[in-house]
PDB file of C-alpha atoms in Angstrom:
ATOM      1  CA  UNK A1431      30.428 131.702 -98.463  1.00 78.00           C
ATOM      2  CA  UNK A1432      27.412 132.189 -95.885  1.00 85.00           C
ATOM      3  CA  UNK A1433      28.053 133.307 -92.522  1.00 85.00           C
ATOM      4  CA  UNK A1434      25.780 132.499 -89.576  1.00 86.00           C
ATOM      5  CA  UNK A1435      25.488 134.763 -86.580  1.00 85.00           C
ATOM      6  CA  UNK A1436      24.692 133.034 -83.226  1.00 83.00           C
ATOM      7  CA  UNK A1437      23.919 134.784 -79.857  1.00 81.00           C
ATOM      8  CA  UNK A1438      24.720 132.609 -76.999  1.00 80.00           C
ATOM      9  CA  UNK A1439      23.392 134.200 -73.361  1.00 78.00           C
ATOM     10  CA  UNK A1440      24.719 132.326 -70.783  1.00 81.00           C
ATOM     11  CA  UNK A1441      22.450 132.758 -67.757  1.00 86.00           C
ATOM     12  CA  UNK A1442      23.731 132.360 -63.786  1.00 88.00           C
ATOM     13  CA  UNK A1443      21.862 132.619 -60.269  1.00 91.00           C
ATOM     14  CA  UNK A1444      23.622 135.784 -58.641  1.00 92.00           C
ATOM     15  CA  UNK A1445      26.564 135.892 -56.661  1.00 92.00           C
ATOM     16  CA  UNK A1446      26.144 137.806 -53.396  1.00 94.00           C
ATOM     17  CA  UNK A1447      28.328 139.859 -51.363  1.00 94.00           C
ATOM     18  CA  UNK A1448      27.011 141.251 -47.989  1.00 96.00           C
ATOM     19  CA  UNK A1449      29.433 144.216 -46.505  1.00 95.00           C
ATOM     20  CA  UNK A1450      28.810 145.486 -43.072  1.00 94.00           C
ATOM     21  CA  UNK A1451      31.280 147.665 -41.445  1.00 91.00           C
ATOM     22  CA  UNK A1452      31.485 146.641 -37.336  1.00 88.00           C
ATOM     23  CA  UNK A1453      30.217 148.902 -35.103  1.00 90.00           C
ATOM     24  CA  UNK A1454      29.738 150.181 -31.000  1.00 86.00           C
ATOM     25  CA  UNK A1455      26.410 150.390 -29.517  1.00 81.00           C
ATOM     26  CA  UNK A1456      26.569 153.700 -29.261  1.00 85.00           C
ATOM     27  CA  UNK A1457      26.464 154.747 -32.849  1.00 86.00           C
ATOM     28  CA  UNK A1458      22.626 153.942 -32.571  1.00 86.00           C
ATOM     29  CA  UNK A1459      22.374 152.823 -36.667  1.00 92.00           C
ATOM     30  CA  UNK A1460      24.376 150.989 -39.184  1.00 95.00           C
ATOM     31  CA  UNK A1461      23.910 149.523 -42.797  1.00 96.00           C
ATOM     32  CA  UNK A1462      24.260 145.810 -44.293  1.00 97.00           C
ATOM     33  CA  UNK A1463      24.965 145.983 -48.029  1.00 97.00           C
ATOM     34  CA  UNK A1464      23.898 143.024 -50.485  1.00 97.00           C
ATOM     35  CA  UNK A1465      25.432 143.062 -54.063  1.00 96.00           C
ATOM     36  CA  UNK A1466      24.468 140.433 -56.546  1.00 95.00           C
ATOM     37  CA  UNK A1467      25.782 140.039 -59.630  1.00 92.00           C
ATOM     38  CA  UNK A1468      24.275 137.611 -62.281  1.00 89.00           C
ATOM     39  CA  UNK A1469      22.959 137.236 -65.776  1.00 89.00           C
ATOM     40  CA  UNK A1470      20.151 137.938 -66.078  1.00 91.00           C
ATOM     41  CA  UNK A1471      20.836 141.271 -64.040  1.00 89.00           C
ATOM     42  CA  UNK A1472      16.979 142.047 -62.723  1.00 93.00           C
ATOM     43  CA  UNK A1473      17.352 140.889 -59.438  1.00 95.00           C
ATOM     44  CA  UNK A1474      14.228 140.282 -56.836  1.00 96.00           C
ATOM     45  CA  UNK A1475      15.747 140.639 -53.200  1.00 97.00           C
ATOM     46  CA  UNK A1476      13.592 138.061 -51.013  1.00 96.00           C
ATOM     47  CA  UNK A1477      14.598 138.202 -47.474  1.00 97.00           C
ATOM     48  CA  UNK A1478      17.763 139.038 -45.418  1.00 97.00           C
ATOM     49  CA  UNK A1479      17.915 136.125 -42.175  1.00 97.00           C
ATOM     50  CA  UNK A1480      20.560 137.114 -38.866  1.00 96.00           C
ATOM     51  CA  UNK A1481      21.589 134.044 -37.269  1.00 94.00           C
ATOM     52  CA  UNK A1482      24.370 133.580 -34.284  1.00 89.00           C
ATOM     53  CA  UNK A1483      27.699 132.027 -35.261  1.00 86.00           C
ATOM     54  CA  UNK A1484      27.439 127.907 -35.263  1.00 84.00           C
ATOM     55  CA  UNK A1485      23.833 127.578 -35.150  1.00 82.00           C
ATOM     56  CA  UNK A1486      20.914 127.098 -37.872  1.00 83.00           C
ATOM     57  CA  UNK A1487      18.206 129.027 -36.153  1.00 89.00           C
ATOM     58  CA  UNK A1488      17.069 132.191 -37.804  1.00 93.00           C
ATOM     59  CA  UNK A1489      16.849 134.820 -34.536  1.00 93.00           C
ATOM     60  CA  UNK A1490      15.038 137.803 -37.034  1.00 94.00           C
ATOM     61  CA  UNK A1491      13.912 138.072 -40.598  1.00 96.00           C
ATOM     62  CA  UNK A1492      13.746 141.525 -42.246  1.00 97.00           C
ATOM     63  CA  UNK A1493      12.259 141.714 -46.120  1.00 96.00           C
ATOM     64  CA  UNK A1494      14.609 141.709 -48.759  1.00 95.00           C
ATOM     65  CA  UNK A1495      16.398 144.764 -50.036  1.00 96.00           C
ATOM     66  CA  UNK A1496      19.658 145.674 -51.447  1.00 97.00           C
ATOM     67  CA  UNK A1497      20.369 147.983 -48.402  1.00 97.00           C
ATOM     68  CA  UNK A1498      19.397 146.711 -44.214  1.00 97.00           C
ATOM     69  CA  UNK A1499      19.126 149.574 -42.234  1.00 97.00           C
ATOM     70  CA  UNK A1500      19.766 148.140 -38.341  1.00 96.00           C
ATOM     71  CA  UNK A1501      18.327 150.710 -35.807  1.00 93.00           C
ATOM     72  CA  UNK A1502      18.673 151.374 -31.836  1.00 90.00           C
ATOM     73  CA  UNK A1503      21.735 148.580 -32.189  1.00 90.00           C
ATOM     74  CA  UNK A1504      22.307 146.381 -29.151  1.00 88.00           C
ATOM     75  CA  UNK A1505      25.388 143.750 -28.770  1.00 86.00           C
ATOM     76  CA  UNK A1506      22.076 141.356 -29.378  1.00 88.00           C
ATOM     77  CA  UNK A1507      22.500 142.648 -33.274  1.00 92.00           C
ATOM     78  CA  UNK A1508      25.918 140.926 -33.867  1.00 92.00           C
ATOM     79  CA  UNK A1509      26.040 137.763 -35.701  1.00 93.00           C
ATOM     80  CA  UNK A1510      25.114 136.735 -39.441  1.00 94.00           C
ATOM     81  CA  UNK A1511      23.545 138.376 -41.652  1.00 96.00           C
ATOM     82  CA  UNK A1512      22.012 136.902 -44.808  1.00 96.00           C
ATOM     83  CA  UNK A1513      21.259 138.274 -48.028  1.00 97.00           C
ATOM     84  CA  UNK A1514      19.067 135.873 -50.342  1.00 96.00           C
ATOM     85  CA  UNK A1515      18.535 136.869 -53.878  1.00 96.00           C
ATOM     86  CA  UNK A1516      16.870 135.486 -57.021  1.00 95.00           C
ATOM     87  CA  UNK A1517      17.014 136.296 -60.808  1.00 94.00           C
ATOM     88  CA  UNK A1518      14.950 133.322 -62.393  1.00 92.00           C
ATOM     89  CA  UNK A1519      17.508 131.269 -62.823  1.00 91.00           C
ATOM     90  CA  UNK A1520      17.097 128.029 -60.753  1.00 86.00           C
ATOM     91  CA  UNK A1521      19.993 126.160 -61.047  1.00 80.00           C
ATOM     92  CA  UNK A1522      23.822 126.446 -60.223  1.00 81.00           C
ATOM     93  CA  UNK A1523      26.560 124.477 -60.003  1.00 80.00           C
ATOM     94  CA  UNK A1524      27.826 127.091 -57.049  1.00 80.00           C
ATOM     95  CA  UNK A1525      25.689 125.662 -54.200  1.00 81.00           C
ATOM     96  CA  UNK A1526      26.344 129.099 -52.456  1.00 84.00           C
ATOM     97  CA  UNK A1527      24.888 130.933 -55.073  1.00 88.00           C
ATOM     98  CA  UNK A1528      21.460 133.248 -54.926  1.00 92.00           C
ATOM     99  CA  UNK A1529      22.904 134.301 -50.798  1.00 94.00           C
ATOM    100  CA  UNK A1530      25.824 135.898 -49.325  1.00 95.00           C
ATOM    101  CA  UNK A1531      26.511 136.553 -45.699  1.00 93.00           C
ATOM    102  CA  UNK A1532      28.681 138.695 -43.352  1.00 95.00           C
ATOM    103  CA  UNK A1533      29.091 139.092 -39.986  1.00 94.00           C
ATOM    104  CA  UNK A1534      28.235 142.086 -38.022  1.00 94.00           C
ATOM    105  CA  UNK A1535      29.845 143.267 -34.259  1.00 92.00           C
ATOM    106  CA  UNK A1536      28.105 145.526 -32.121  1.00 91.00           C
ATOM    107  CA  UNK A1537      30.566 146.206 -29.690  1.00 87.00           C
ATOM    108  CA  UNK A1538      28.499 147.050 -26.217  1.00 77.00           C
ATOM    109  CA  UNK A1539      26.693 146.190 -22.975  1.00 63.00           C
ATOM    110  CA  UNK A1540      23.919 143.742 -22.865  1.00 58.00           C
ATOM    111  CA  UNK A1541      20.267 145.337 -23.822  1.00 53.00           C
ATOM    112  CA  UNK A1542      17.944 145.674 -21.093  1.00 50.00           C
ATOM    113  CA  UNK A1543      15.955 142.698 -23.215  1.00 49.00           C
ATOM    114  CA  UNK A1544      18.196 139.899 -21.885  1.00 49.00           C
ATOM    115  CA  UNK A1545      18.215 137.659 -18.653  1.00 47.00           C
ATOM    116  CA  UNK A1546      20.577 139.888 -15.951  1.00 48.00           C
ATOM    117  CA  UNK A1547      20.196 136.354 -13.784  1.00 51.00           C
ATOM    118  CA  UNK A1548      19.652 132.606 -14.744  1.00 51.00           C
ATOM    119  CA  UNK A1549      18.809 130.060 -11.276  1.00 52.00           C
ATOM    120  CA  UNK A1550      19.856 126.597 -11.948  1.00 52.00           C
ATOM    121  CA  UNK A1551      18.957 124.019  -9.857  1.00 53.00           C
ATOM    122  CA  UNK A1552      20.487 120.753  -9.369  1.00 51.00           C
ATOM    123  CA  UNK A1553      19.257 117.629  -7.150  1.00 51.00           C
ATOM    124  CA  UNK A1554      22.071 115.311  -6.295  1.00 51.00           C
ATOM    125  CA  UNK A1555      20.929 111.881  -5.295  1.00 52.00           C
ATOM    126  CA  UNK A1556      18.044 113.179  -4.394  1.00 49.00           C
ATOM    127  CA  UNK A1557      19.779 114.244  -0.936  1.00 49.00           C
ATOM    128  CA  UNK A1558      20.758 117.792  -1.864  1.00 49.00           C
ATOM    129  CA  UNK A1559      20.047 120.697  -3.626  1.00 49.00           C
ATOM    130  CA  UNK A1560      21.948 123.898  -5.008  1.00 51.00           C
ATOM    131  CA  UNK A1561      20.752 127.078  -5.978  1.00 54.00           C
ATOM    132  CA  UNK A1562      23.219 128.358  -8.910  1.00 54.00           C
ATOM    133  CA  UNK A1563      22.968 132.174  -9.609  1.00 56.00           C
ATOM    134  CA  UNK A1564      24.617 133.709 -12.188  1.00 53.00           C
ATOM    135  CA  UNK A1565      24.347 137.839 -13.185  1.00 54.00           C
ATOM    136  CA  UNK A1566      26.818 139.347 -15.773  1.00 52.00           C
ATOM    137  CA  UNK A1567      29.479 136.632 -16.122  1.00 52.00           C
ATOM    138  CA  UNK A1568      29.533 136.299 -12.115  1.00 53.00           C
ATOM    139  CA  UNK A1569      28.626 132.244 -11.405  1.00 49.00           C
ATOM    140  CA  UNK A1570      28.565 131.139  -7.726  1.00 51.00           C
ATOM    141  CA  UNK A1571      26.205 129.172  -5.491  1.00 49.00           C
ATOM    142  CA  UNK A1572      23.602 130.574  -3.726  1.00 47.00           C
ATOM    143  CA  UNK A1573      22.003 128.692  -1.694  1.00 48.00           C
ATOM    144  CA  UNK A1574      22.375 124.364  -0.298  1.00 48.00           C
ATOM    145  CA  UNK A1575      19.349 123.536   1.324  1.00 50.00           C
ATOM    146  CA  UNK A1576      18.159 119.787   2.310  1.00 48.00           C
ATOM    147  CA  UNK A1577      15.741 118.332  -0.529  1.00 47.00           C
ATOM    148  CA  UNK A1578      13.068 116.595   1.405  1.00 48.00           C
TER     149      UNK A1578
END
């Protein structure tokens, strides 16, 4: 009776977990961990992408590593934070696979770097117009003059 030996490898894109542990302002750095795991294990970390809750656009891109340092933290740090990840393996049936994300919280006051007030102005029939201010969650009109 012959016996035949056969090695089957069964190869994967990596699947990523991203831990971050929330933190204050104050505690001026903090970590983002990515963890792949995936066959084959010899993983190339490409880039990790923070984005704000509900939208698309990418607001910073740091190169890829298993460990993000964040430094001199701001409430402007919260949001997403993406791992990507490749192996060499191209194709999944996980559509998910090859990134993981996780959101961070920097509890804190608003950086120096943002607008402290934001004028809107609005023309009413052409008749009108208001001067809006608004500084640190206070909204109220300003000024009505005559629009000539």
């Amino acid at each position: 009776m012959k016996y035949i030996s056969l090695f089957l490898s069964i190869k994967d894109k990596p699947d990523v977990a991203v831990s971050v542990t929330n933190t204050t302002a104050t505690n001026v750095t903090t970590d983002v961990r990515c963890e792949a795991h995936g066959l084959p294990d010899r993983y190339t970390y490409i880039t990790w992408e923070h984005t704000w809750p509900g939208h698309a656009l990418v607001l910073r891109s740091y190169p890829g590593s298993e460990v993000l340092h964040l430094n001199n933290l701001t409430y402007e740090y919260s949001g997403f934070y993406t791992c990507k990840v490749e192996n060499g393996v191209q194709a999944s049936r996980n559509p998910r696979a090859g990134a993981g994300k996780a959101y961070l919280l920097v509890e804190g006051n608003l950086s120096n770097t943002m607008f402290y007030y934001i004028n809107i102005i609005i023309i009413l029939y052409s008749v009108l117009y208001f001067l809006f201010k608004w500084t640190r969650n206070i909204f109220r009109v300003f000024r009505v003059m005559l629009y000539r």
